[in-house]
Amino acid sequence: GATELVVEATPALKAGQDVDIGWDISDAFVTEHDMAGTWKAFNGKWQAFFRRQVVAVSQQQDKQVVTLDVPIRYPVKTRDKASLKVSSGWISEVGIERLSLSNAIEWNDAWAHDQVSILIMSGVKDGWLRQINSYAPDGIKDKGWMPSAHLQSGGIMVADSKRITIEQCSMRNAQHRGSGGNGYLFEIRRSSEILTRDCEAESGRHNFIQNWGFGVSGCVWLRVVSKGGKALLGPNSDIGTLGYSEFHHSLAMSNLIDDSVFDDGWASQNRGSYSSGAGHTATRNVMWRVQGAGIVKSFNYGQGYVIGTSPDLTVKTALNASTKATVGTAPEDFVEGLGQAADLRPKSLYEAQLKRRLEP
C-alpha cells in the first residue's frame, strides 16, 4: 500500500519519470511461496512487478524518498535485490478504435501455428482500444469444427504496458484452442493498471486471461461477459474440457473482477508445473458481484475474496490436500453474499472507488 519508497540516491530521479519496481526471483522468494521445484522459468532473474511514474522526489541524507503515482501492492524486499529502475521507450497516448478484424484460415493451417494474436499493444502507456470486434470472413472452404470462425488463435493482447483501457470490444470463435498458448481472446502480460470493461468473449480456450510471467497487478475486468470457453484436445475432434478465464501464470496481484458474467468460469489457483511452472497464479484478488451459470475457483495464495454472486454460479473455495489447485493456498478465500448479487451495493466496486477518488 505504500506510495513512498526510500532508495539510494544514485542516479538522481526526477518527477515525471517512468519507473519499474521489481526484484530477483531469488531462492528465498521461491521458498517463501513454497514453489521450490515449480517456479523455474524466471528464477534468478530480475522481474518488473509494478510499472509506475514518479510524482515527487525529496532528499533524506544520502538517500531519496520517491513518491509514486500508484501504491505498490506486495512486500518489496531488499533480500531479493529489490530496485527501482527508470524505464524509457514508451509509446504513449495512442489508441485504436472502431475496427473489425479477422484472420481465420483453413482449419489445419490454423492448428499449424501457435500464439497468433490478431492485435498486440506492447510497451504502451496511456492508451486505449475501443470497439474492436472480430468477425467471420468469407471465402474459406474448410473451417473444421468452427464453421463460423473469426480468429486463428488469439484475439487482443496487451503486454509490458500500463494505464490502458480496453472497452466495448468483442472477440469470438477461435480455431486453434489447443495447448501451447492458443485461444486466448483477451490476454494481459506483465502489465499494470489495465482496465477491460464492457467486453465480450466467446468460444476461446481461455477467454479472459493473465499470462506468462510475473508482474500483472492492479488490473480490472468490469462488466465483461465470457461464454463458451473450451480447451480442445486436438484439431481432429471437438472434444475438450471447460476453458476457464483465469490467472494463468505467476502471482497476479491485487486485481479485480467486477460486476461480470461467466457462463463458463474463472479460475485463480495453484497450477503447479503447467505452463512451464506457473505455480501460484494469484494473490490478493477480488471477485465482486460475479454472475452467470459457470464455475468460479478462488484459491489465492494468501488472501482472496469472492463477494456477491448470482444463485446459479458455482463457487469453489474449500481447500483439499488431494486437489493440486489448492495446495499451499491457505487460508481459504473469504466468501460473502453467495447467491445475493442482486442485492449487493455498490453494484460496481471499481466505479464506487473511482467516484470517491474524483470527488472534490
Short mmCIF file of N, CA and C in Angstrom, two decimals, residues 96-253:
data_model
loop_
_atom_site.label_atom_id
_atom_site.label_comp_id
_atom_site.label_asym_id
_atom_site.label_seq_id
_atom_site.Cartn_x
_atom_site.Cartn_y
_atom_site.Cartn_z
N ILE A 96 -6.58 2.63 -30.71
CA ILE A 96 -7.15 2.00 -31.91
C ILE A 96 -8.63 1.81 -31.63
N GLU A 97 -9.48 2.19 -32.57
CA GLU A 97 -10.90 2.05 -32.31
C GLU A 97 -11.68 1.86 -33.61
N ARG A 98 -12.88 1.27 -33.43
CA ARG A 98 -13.86 1.07 -34.49
C ARG A 98 -13.27 0.29 -35.67
N LEU A 99 -12.78 -0.90 -35.36
CA LEU A 99 -12.26 -1.79 -36.38
C LEU A 99 -12.89 -3.17 -36.23
N SER A 100 -13.12 -3.83 -37.37
CA SER A 100 -13.48 -5.24 -37.38
C SER A 100 -12.30 -6.02 -37.91
N LEU A 101 -11.91 -7.07 -37.20
CA LEU A 101 -10.71 -7.81 -37.52
C LEU A 101 -11.00 -9.30 -37.62
N SER A 102 -10.32 -9.96 -38.55
CA SER A 102 -10.42 -11.42 -38.66
C SER A 102 -9.16 -11.95 -39.30
N ASN A 103 -8.72 -13.12 -38.86
CA ASN A 103 -7.60 -13.80 -39.52
C ASN A 103 -7.84 -15.30 -39.60
N ALA A 104 -9.10 -15.73 -39.56
CA ALA A 104 -9.41 -17.16 -39.68
C ALA A 104 -8.97 -17.68 -41.05
N ILE A 105 -8.44 -18.90 -41.05
CA ILE A 105 -7.96 -19.53 -42.28
C ILE A 105 -8.46 -20.97 -42.30
N GLU A 106 -7.98 -21.77 -43.22
CA GLU A 106 -8.40 -23.17 -43.24
C GLU A 106 -7.96 -23.86 -41.95
N TRP A 107 -8.78 -24.79 -41.51
CA TRP A 107 -8.69 -25.38 -40.17
C TRP A 107 -7.30 -25.92 -39.85
N ASN A 108 -6.76 -26.79 -40.66
CA ASN A 108 -5.47 -27.41 -40.35
C ASN A 108 -4.33 -26.40 -40.39
N ASP A 109 -4.45 -25.39 -41.22
CA ASP A 109 -3.42 -24.34 -41.26
C ASP A 109 -3.42 -23.55 -39.95
N ALA A 110 -4.60 -23.30 -39.40
CA ALA A 110 -4.68 -22.58 -38.14
C ALA A 110 -4.01 -23.36 -37.02
N TRP A 111 -4.15 -24.67 -37.03
CA TRP A 111 -3.57 -25.51 -35.98
C TRP A 111 -2.07 -25.74 -36.18
N ALA A 112 -1.52 -25.29 -37.29
CA ALA A 112 -0.09 -25.48 -37.55
C ALA A 112 0.77 -24.41 -36.88
N HIS A 113 0.14 -23.37 -36.29
CA HIS A 113 0.89 -22.27 -35.69
C HIS A 113 0.35 -21.99 -34.30
N ASP A 114 1.25 -21.59 -33.39
CA ASP A 114 0.87 -21.28 -32.01
C ASP A 114 0.89 -19.78 -31.75
N GLN A 115 -0.01 -19.35 -30.87
CA GLN A 115 0.01 -18.00 -30.30
C GLN A 115 -0.02 -16.90 -31.37
N VAL A 116 -0.99 -17.00 -32.24
CA VAL A 116 -1.20 -15.97 -33.25
C VAL A 116 -2.29 -15.01 -32.75
N SER A 117 -1.89 -13.86 -32.24
CA SER A 117 -2.85 -12.85 -31.78
C SER A 117 -3.15 -11.89 -32.92
N ILE A 118 -4.38 -11.41 -32.97
CA ILE A 118 -4.76 -10.54 -34.08
C ILE A 118 -4.40 -9.08 -33.83
N LEU A 119 -4.25 -8.67 -32.57
CA LEU A 119 -3.89 -7.29 -32.25
C LEU A 119 -3.06 -7.31 -30.97
N ILE A 120 -1.89 -6.68 -31.01
CA ILE A 120 -0.99 -6.63 -29.85
C ILE A 120 -0.65 -5.18 -29.54
N MET A 121 -0.82 -4.78 -28.30
CA MET A 121 -0.37 -3.48 -27.80
C MET A 121 0.73 -3.75 -26.79
N SER A 122 1.96 -3.32 -27.09
CA SER A 122 3.11 -3.67 -26.26
C SER A 122 3.96 -2.43 -26.01
N GLY A 123 4.40 -2.24 -24.76
CA GLY A 123 5.24 -1.11 -24.42
C GLY A 123 4.52 0.23 -24.54
N VAL A 124 3.24 0.25 -24.14
CA VAL A 124 2.41 1.44 -24.29
C VAL A 124 1.96 1.92 -22.91
N LYS A 125 1.94 3.23 -22.73
CA LYS A 125 1.32 3.83 -21.55
C LYS A 125 0.24 4.81 -22.01
N ASP A 126 -0.82 4.88 -21.23
CA ASP A 126 -1.90 5.83 -21.50
C ASP A 126 -2.47 5.64 -22.91
N GLY A 127 -2.95 4.42 -23.17
CA GLY A 127 -3.52 4.11 -24.47
C GLY A 127 -4.89 3.49 -24.34
N TRP A 128 -5.53 3.24 -25.48
CA TRP A 128 -6.87 2.65 -25.43
C TRP A 128 -7.15 1.81 -26.66
N LEU A 129 -8.04 0.85 -26.47
CA LEU A 129 -8.62 0.04 -27.55
C LEU A 129 -10.12 0.10 -27.37
N ARG A 130 -10.83 0.55 -28.40
CA ARG A 130 -12.27 0.76 -28.25
C ARG A 130 -13.01 0.24 -29.48
N GLN A 131 -14.05 -0.53 -29.22
CA GLN A 131 -14.92 -1.03 -30.27
C GLN A 131 -14.13 -1.77 -31.35
N ILE A 132 -13.33 -2.73 -30.88
CA ILE A 132 -12.61 -3.64 -31.78
C ILE A 132 -13.35 -4.97 -31.74
N ASN A 133 -13.84 -5.42 -32.86
CA ASN A 133 -14.67 -6.63 -32.90
C ASN A 133 -14.13 -7.61 -33.95
N SER A 134 -14.16 -8.87 -33.61
CA SER A 134 -13.81 -9.89 -34.59
C SER A 134 -15.03 -10.25 -35.43
N TYR A 135 -14.80 -10.85 -36.60
CA TYR A 135 -15.92 -11.26 -37.46
C TYR A 135 -15.51 -12.47 -38.29
N ALA A 136 -16.47 -13.13 -38.89
CA ALA A 136 -16.23 -14.32 -39.70
C ALA A 136 -16.00 -13.92 -41.16
N PRO A 137 -14.82 -14.21 -41.71
CA PRO A 137 -14.55 -13.83 -43.10
C PRO A 137 -15.24 -14.78 -44.08
N ASP A 138 -15.38 -14.31 -45.30
CA ASP A 138 -15.96 -15.13 -46.36
C ASP A 138 -14.86 -15.87 -47.11
N GLY A 139 -15.26 -16.88 -47.86
CA GLY A 139 -14.38 -17.49 -48.84
C GLY A 139 -13.44 -18.55 -48.35
N ILE A 140 -13.59 -19.02 -47.12
CA ILE A 140 -12.74 -20.10 -46.62
C ILE A 140 -13.52 -21.41 -46.70
N LYS A 141 -12.97 -22.38 -47.39
CA LYS A 141 -13.71 -23.60 -47.68
C LYS A 141 -13.89 -24.49 -46.45
N ASP A 142 -12.83 -24.63 -45.68
CA ASP A 142 -12.86 -25.60 -44.57
C ASP A 142 -12.48 -24.92 -43.27
N LYS A 143 -13.47 -24.77 -42.39
CA LYS A 143 -13.21 -24.22 -41.06
C LYS A 143 -13.41 -25.27 -39.98
N GLY A 144 -13.35 -26.55 -40.37
CA GLY A 144 -13.36 -27.63 -39.41
C GLY A 144 -14.51 -27.58 -38.42
N TRP A 145 -14.15 -27.68 -37.14
CA TRP A 145 -15.17 -27.71 -36.09
C TRP A 145 -15.68 -26.31 -35.74
N MET A 146 -15.18 -25.26 -36.40
CA MET A 146 -15.63 -23.90 -36.14
C MET A 146 -16.00 -23.25 -37.48
N PRO A 147 -17.13 -23.63 -38.07
CA PRO A 147 -17.51 -23.10 -39.39
C PRO A 147 -17.71 -21.59 -39.42
N SER A 148 -17.98 -20.99 -38.27
CA SER A 148 -18.14 -19.53 -38.21
C SER A 148 -16.94 -18.87 -37.54
N ALA A 149 -15.74 -19.42 -37.77
CA ALA A 149 -14.53 -18.95 -37.10
C ALA A 149 -14.23 -17.49 -37.42
N HIS A 150 -13.76 -16.77 -36.39
CA HIS A 150 -13.31 -15.39 -36.55
C HIS A 150 -11.79 -15.30 -36.52
N LEU A 151 -11.15 -16.10 -35.65
CA LEU A 151 -9.74 -15.94 -35.32
C LEU A 151 -8.99 -17.25 -35.49
N GLN A 152 -7.73 -17.16 -35.89
CA GLN A 152 -6.88 -18.35 -35.91
C GLN A 152 -6.66 -18.89 -34.50
N SER A 153 -6.30 -17.99 -33.58
CA SER A 153 -5.96 -18.41 -32.22
C SER A 153 -6.30 -17.32 -31.22
N GLY A 154 -5.43 -16.31 -31.09
CA GLY A 154 -5.62 -15.28 -30.09
C GLY A 154 -6.32 -14.05 -30.62
N GLY A 155 -6.87 -13.28 -29.68
CA GLY A 155 -7.51 -12.02 -30.02
C GLY A 155 -6.62 -10.85 -29.67
N ILE A 156 -6.99 -10.08 -28.65
CA ILE A 156 -6.26 -8.88 -28.23
C ILE A 156 -5.26 -9.24 -27.12
N MET A 157 -4.02 -8.79 -27.28
CA MET A 157 -3.01 -8.95 -26.23
C MET A 157 -2.46 -7.59 -25.85
N VAL A 158 -2.36 -7.33 -24.54
CA VAL A 158 -1.66 -6.15 -24.01
C VAL A 158 -0.48 -6.66 -23.19
N ALA A 159 0.73 -6.21 -23.52
CA ALA A 159 1.94 -6.72 -22.87
C ALA A 159 2.86 -5.57 -22.47
N ASP A 160 3.49 -5.71 -21.30
CA ASP A 160 4.52 -4.77 -20.84
C ASP A 160 4.04 -3.32 -20.96
N SER A 161 2.83 -3.08 -20.48
CA SER A 161 2.18 -1.77 -20.63
C SER A 161 1.57 -1.31 -19.32
N LYS A 162 1.07 -0.08 -19.30
CA LYS A 162 0.41 0.44 -18.11
C LYS A 162 -0.62 1.49 -18.51
N ARG A 163 -1.66 1.58 -17.68
CA ARG A 163 -2.71 2.58 -17.85
C ARG A 163 -3.35 2.49 -19.24
N ILE A 164 -3.87 1.31 -19.54
CA ILE A 164 -4.55 1.06 -20.81
C ILE A 164 -6.02 0.74 -20.54
N THR A 165 -6.91 1.25 -21.38
CA THR A 165 -8.33 0.90 -21.31
C THR A 165 -8.72 0.13 -22.56
N ILE A 166 -9.35 -1.02 -22.33
CA ILE A 166 -9.93 -1.83 -23.41
C ILE A 166 -11.43 -1.82 -23.19
N GLU A 167 -12.19 -1.25 -24.11
CA GLU A 167 -13.62 -1.10 -23.84
C GLU A 167 -14.47 -1.38 -25.08
N GLN A 168 -15.63 -1.97 -24.82
CA GLN A 168 -16.64 -2.24 -25.84
C GLN A 168 -16.07 -3.04 -27.00
N CYS A 169 -15.28 -4.05 -26.67
CA CYS A 169 -14.68 -4.92 -27.68
C CYS A 169 -15.29 -6.32 -27.57
N SER A 170 -15.29 -7.05 -28.66
CA SER A 170 -15.74 -8.43 -28.64
C SER A 170 -14.81 -9.28 -29.48
N MET A 171 -14.43 -10.44 -28.94
CA MET A 171 -13.59 -11.41 -29.62
C MET A 171 -14.28 -12.76 -29.53
N ARG A 172 -14.37 -13.46 -30.67
CA ARG A 172 -15.14 -14.71 -30.70
C ARG A 172 -14.50 -15.76 -31.61
N ASN A 173 -14.82 -17.01 -31.32
CA ASN A 173 -14.68 -18.14 -32.23
C ASN A 173 -13.26 -18.34 -32.74
N ALA A 174 -12.39 -18.81 -31.83
CA ALA A 174 -11.01 -19.14 -32.18
C ALA A 174 -10.94 -20.56 -32.74
N GLN A 175 -10.14 -20.74 -33.78
CA GLN A 175 -9.97 -22.07 -34.36
C GLN A 175 -9.04 -22.92 -33.51
N HIS A 176 -7.82 -22.45 -33.29
CA HIS A 176 -6.82 -23.22 -32.54
C HIS A 176 -7.04 -22.95 -31.05
N ARG A 177 -7.63 -23.93 -30.38
CA ARG A 177 -7.86 -23.84 -28.94
C ARG A 177 -7.14 -24.97 -28.22
N GLY A 178 -6.01 -25.38 -28.79
CA GLY A 178 -5.21 -26.41 -28.17
C GLY A 178 -4.17 -25.85 -27.22
N SER A 179 -3.36 -26.73 -26.65
CA SER A 179 -2.32 -26.32 -25.71
C SER A 179 -1.24 -25.53 -26.46
N GLY A 180 -0.36 -24.89 -25.68
CA GLY A 180 0.71 -24.12 -26.29
C GLY A 180 0.42 -22.65 -26.40
N GLY A 181 -0.56 -22.15 -25.64
CA GLY A 181 -0.83 -20.72 -25.61
C GLY A 181 -1.81 -20.24 -26.65
N ASN A 182 -2.80 -21.05 -26.97
CA ASN A 182 -3.73 -20.72 -28.04
C ASN A 182 -5.15 -20.45 -27.52
N GLY A 183 -5.89 -19.69 -28.31
CA GLY A 183 -7.28 -19.43 -27.98
C GLY A 183 -7.47 -18.46 -26.84
N TYR A 184 -6.51 -17.54 -26.64
CA TYR A 184 -6.62 -16.54 -25.58
C TYR A 184 -7.22 -15.26 -26.20
N LEU A 185 -8.47 -14.96 -25.89
CA LEU A 185 -9.17 -13.90 -26.62
C LEU A 185 -8.84 -12.51 -26.11
N PHE A 186 -8.71 -12.33 -24.79
CA PHE A 186 -8.24 -11.08 -24.20
C PHE A 186 -7.12 -11.44 -23.24
N GLU A 187 -5.88 -11.11 -23.59
CA GLU A 187 -4.71 -11.56 -22.84
C GLU A 187 -3.92 -10.37 -22.33
N ILE A 188 -3.50 -10.44 -21.04
CA ILE A 188 -2.67 -9.40 -20.43
C ILE A 188 -1.40 -10.04 -19.90
N ARG A 189 -0.25 -9.46 -20.27
CA ARG A 189 1.04 -9.95 -19.82
C ARG A 189 1.85 -8.82 -19.17
N ARG A 190 2.36 -9.06 -17.98
CA ARG A 190 3.36 -8.20 -17.33
C ARG A 190 2.98 -6.72 -17.40
N SER A 191 1.76 -6.40 -17.04
CA SER A 191 1.26 -5.03 -17.18
C SER A 191 0.54 -4.59 -15.91
N SER A 192 0.49 -3.26 -15.71
CA SER A 192 -0.14 -2.68 -14.52
C SER A 192 -1.28 -1.76 -14.94
N GLU A 193 -2.34 -1.75 -14.13
CA GLU A 193 -3.46 -0.82 -14.26
C GLU A 193 -4.08 -0.90 -15.67
N ILE A 194 -4.51 -2.10 -16.05
CA ILE A 194 -5.22 -2.31 -17.31
C ILE A 194 -6.70 -2.48 -16.99
N LEU A 195 -7.53 -1.65 -17.59
CA LEU A 195 -8.98 -1.72 -17.40
C LEU A 195 -9.62 -2.34 -18.64
N THR A 196 -10.26 -3.49 -18.45
CA THR A 196 -11.03 -4.14 -19.52
C THR A 196 -12.49 -4.04 -19.14
N ARG A 197 -13.28 -3.26 -19.88
CA ARG A 197 -14.66 -3.04 -19.46
C ARG A 197 -15.63 -3.17 -20.64
N ASP A 198 -16.81 -3.71 -20.32
CA ASP A 198 -17.89 -3.84 -21.29
C ASP A 198 -17.43 -4.58 -22.54
N CYS A 199 -16.72 -5.68 -22.32
CA CYS A 199 -16.21 -6.51 -23.41
C CYS A 199 -16.83 -7.90 -23.33
N GLU A 200 -16.94 -8.56 -24.49
CA GLU A 200 -17.49 -9.90 -24.57
C GLU A 200 -16.49 -10.84 -25.25
N ALA A 201 -16.42 -12.05 -24.72
CA ALA A 201 -15.54 -13.07 -25.31
C ALA A 201 -16.30 -14.38 -25.36
N GLU A 202 -16.19 -15.07 -26.49
CA GLU A 202 -16.94 -16.32 -26.68
C GLU A 202 -16.11 -17.31 -27.48
N SER A 203 -16.10 -18.55 -27.01
CA SER A 203 -15.52 -19.68 -27.73
C SER A 203 -14.02 -19.51 -27.98
N GLY A 204 -13.30 -19.19 -26.92
CA GLY A 204 -11.86 -19.31 -26.93
C GLY A 204 -11.46 -20.47 -26.04
N ARG A 205 -10.16 -20.64 -25.82
CA ARG A 205 -9.70 -21.63 -24.84
C ARG A 205 -9.77 -21.02 -23.45
N HIS A 206 -9.18 -19.82 -23.29
CA HIS A 206 -9.31 -19.02 -22.08
C HIS A 206 -9.71 -17.62 -22.56
N ASN A 207 -10.94 -17.24 -22.33
CA ASN A 207 -11.47 -16.03 -22.94
C ASN A 207 -10.82 -14.76 -22.42
N PHE A 208 -10.71 -14.64 -21.10
CA PHE A 208 -10.00 -13.52 -20.47
C PHE A 208 -8.88 -14.14 -19.65
N ILE A 209 -7.65 -13.66 -19.85
CA ILE A 209 -6.53 -14.38 -19.24
C ILE A 209 -5.36 -13.44 -18.93
N GLN A 210 -4.73 -13.68 -17.78
CA GLN A 210 -3.42 -13.11 -17.45
C GLN A 210 -2.41 -14.21 -17.73
N ASN A 211 -1.28 -13.86 -18.38
CA ASN A 211 -0.41 -14.93 -18.84
C ASN A 211 1.07 -14.53 -18.83
N TRP A 212 1.90 -15.51 -18.69
CA TRP A 212 3.35 -15.57 -18.87
C TRP A 212 4.13 -14.53 -18.08
N GLY A 213 4.57 -15.00 -16.93
CA GLY A 213 5.50 -14.25 -16.12
C GLY A 213 4.85 -13.56 -14.94
N PHE A 214 5.71 -12.99 -14.12
CA PHE A 214 5.26 -12.17 -13.00
C PHE A 214 4.92 -10.76 -13.51
N GLY A 215 4.21 -9.98 -12.67
CA GLY A 215 4.09 -8.57 -12.95
C GLY A 215 2.76 -8.09 -13.48
N VAL A 216 1.67 -8.81 -13.26
CA VAL A 216 0.34 -8.27 -13.55
C VAL A 216 -0.29 -7.86 -12.22
N SER A 217 -0.65 -6.58 -12.10
CA SER A 217 -1.29 -6.12 -10.87
C SER A 217 -2.15 -4.90 -11.17
N GLY A 218 -3.14 -4.68 -10.32
CA GLY A 218 -3.98 -3.50 -10.44
C GLY A 218 -4.89 -3.50 -11.65
N CYS A 219 -5.15 -4.65 -12.22
CA CYS A 219 -5.99 -4.73 -13.41
C CYS A 219 -7.45 -4.98 -13.02
N VAL A 220 -8.36 -4.47 -13.82
CA VAL A 220 -9.78 -4.58 -13.56
C VAL A 220 -10.49 -5.13 -14.79
N TRP A 221 -11.33 -6.12 -14.55
CA TRP A 221 -12.25 -6.61 -15.58
C TRP A 221 -13.66 -6.22 -15.12
N LEU A 222 -14.26 -5.25 -15.80
CA LEU A 222 -15.53 -4.66 -15.39
C LEU A 222 -16.60 -4.95 -16.44
N ARG A 223 -17.69 -5.55 -15.99
CA ARG A 223 -18.82 -5.87 -16.86
C ARG A 223 -18.38 -6.63 -18.11
N VAL A 224 -17.51 -7.61 -17.92
CA VAL A 224 -17.15 -8.47 -19.03
C VAL A 224 -18.07 -9.69 -19.04
N VAL A 225 -18.25 -10.27 -20.21
CA VAL A 225 -19.10 -11.45 -20.38
C VAL A 225 -18.27 -12.53 -21.07
N SER A 226 -18.25 -13.71 -20.48
CA SER A 226 -17.49 -14.82 -21.03
C SER A 226 -18.39 -16.05 -21.16
N LYS A 227 -18.34 -16.67 -22.34
CA LYS A 227 -19.12 -17.89 -22.53
C LYS A 227 -18.45 -18.77 -23.58
N GLY A 228 -18.73 -20.05 -23.48
CA GLY A 228 -18.24 -20.99 -24.48
C GLY A 228 -16.77 -21.32 -24.40
N GLY A 229 -16.10 -21.00 -23.28
CA GLY A 229 -14.69 -21.35 -23.15
C GLY A 229 -14.49 -22.85 -23.18
N LYS A 230 -13.61 -23.31 -24.04
CA LYS A 230 -13.41 -24.76 -24.18
C LYS A 230 -11.99 -25.03 -24.64
N ALA A 231 -11.30 -25.90 -23.92
CA ALA A 231 -9.94 -26.31 -24.26
C ALA A 231 -10.03 -27.60 -25.08
N LEU A 232 -9.69 -27.51 -26.37
CA LEU A 232 -9.78 -28.68 -27.24
C LEU A 232 -8.54 -29.55 -27.10
N LEU A 233 -8.73 -30.85 -27.25
CA LEU A 233 -7.63 -31.79 -27.11
C LEU A 233 -6.77 -31.87 -28.36
N GLY A 234 -7.32 -31.51 -29.51
CA GLY A 234 -6.57 -31.56 -30.76
C GLY A 234 -7.42 -31.11 -31.92
N PRO A 235 -6.83 -31.04 -33.12
CA PRO A 235 -7.55 -30.49 -34.28
C PRO A 235 -8.60 -31.42 -34.87
N ASN A 236 -8.56 -32.69 -34.53
CA ASN A 236 -9.42 -33.65 -35.21
C ASN A 236 -10.69 -34.00 -34.46
N SER A 237 -10.99 -33.25 -33.42
CA SER A 237 -12.18 -33.53 -32.63
C SER A 237 -12.60 -32.27 -31.90
N ASP A 238 -13.89 -32.15 -31.64
CA ASP A 238 -14.35 -31.03 -30.83
C ASP A 238 -14.48 -31.41 -29.35
N ILE A 239 -13.89 -32.55 -28.97
CA ILE A 239 -13.88 -32.98 -27.57
C ILE A 239 -12.87 -32.12 -26.80
N GLY A 240 -13.28 -31.71 -25.61
CA GLY A 240 -12.40 -30.90 -24.80
C GLY A 240 -12.92 -30.75 -23.39
N THR A 241 -12.29 -29.87 -22.64
CA THR A 241 -12.67 -29.60 -21.26
C THR A 241 -13.07 -28.13 -21.11
N LEU A 242 -13.69 -27.80 -19.98
CA LEU A 242 -14.10 -26.43 -19.72
C LEU A 242 -12.88 -25.51 -19.76
N GLY A 243 -12.98 -24.46 -20.54
CA GLY A 243 -11.91 -23.49 -20.64
C GLY A 243 -12.23 -22.27 -19.79
N TYR A 244 -11.57 -22.15 -18.65
CA TYR A 244 -11.82 -21.04 -17.74
C TYR A 244 -11.15 -19.76 -18.23
N SER A 245 -11.77 -18.61 -18.02
CA SER A 245 -11.00 -17.39 -17.91
C SER A 245 -10.20 -17.52 -16.62
N GLU A 246 -8.98 -16.92 -16.57
CA GLU A 246 -8.19 -17.22 -15.39
C GLU A 246 -6.93 -16.39 -15.28
N PHE A 247 -6.38 -16.40 -14.06
CA PHE A 247 -5.00 -16.03 -13.83
C PHE A 247 -4.18 -17.27 -14.19
N HIS A 248 -3.34 -17.14 -15.21
CA HIS A 248 -2.74 -18.32 -15.84
C HIS A 248 -1.29 -18.53 -15.43
N HIS A 249 -0.61 -17.44 -15.05
CA HIS A 249 0.80 -17.59 -14.71
C HIS A 249 1.08 -17.04 -13.32
N SER A 250 2.28 -16.58 -13.04
CA SER A 250 2.77 -16.49 -11.67
C SER A 250 2.33 -15.23 -10.94
N LEU A 251 1.56 -15.42 -9.88
CA LEU A 251 1.34 -14.46 -8.79
C LEU A 251 0.78 -13.11 -9.28
N ALA A 252 -0.31 -13.16 -10.02
CA ALA A 252 -1.04 -11.94 -10.35
C ALA A 252 -1.59 -11.33 -9.07
N MET A 253 -1.31 -10.03 -8.86
CA MET A 253 -1.53 -9.40 -7.55
C MET A 253 -2.61 -8.33 -7.59
#
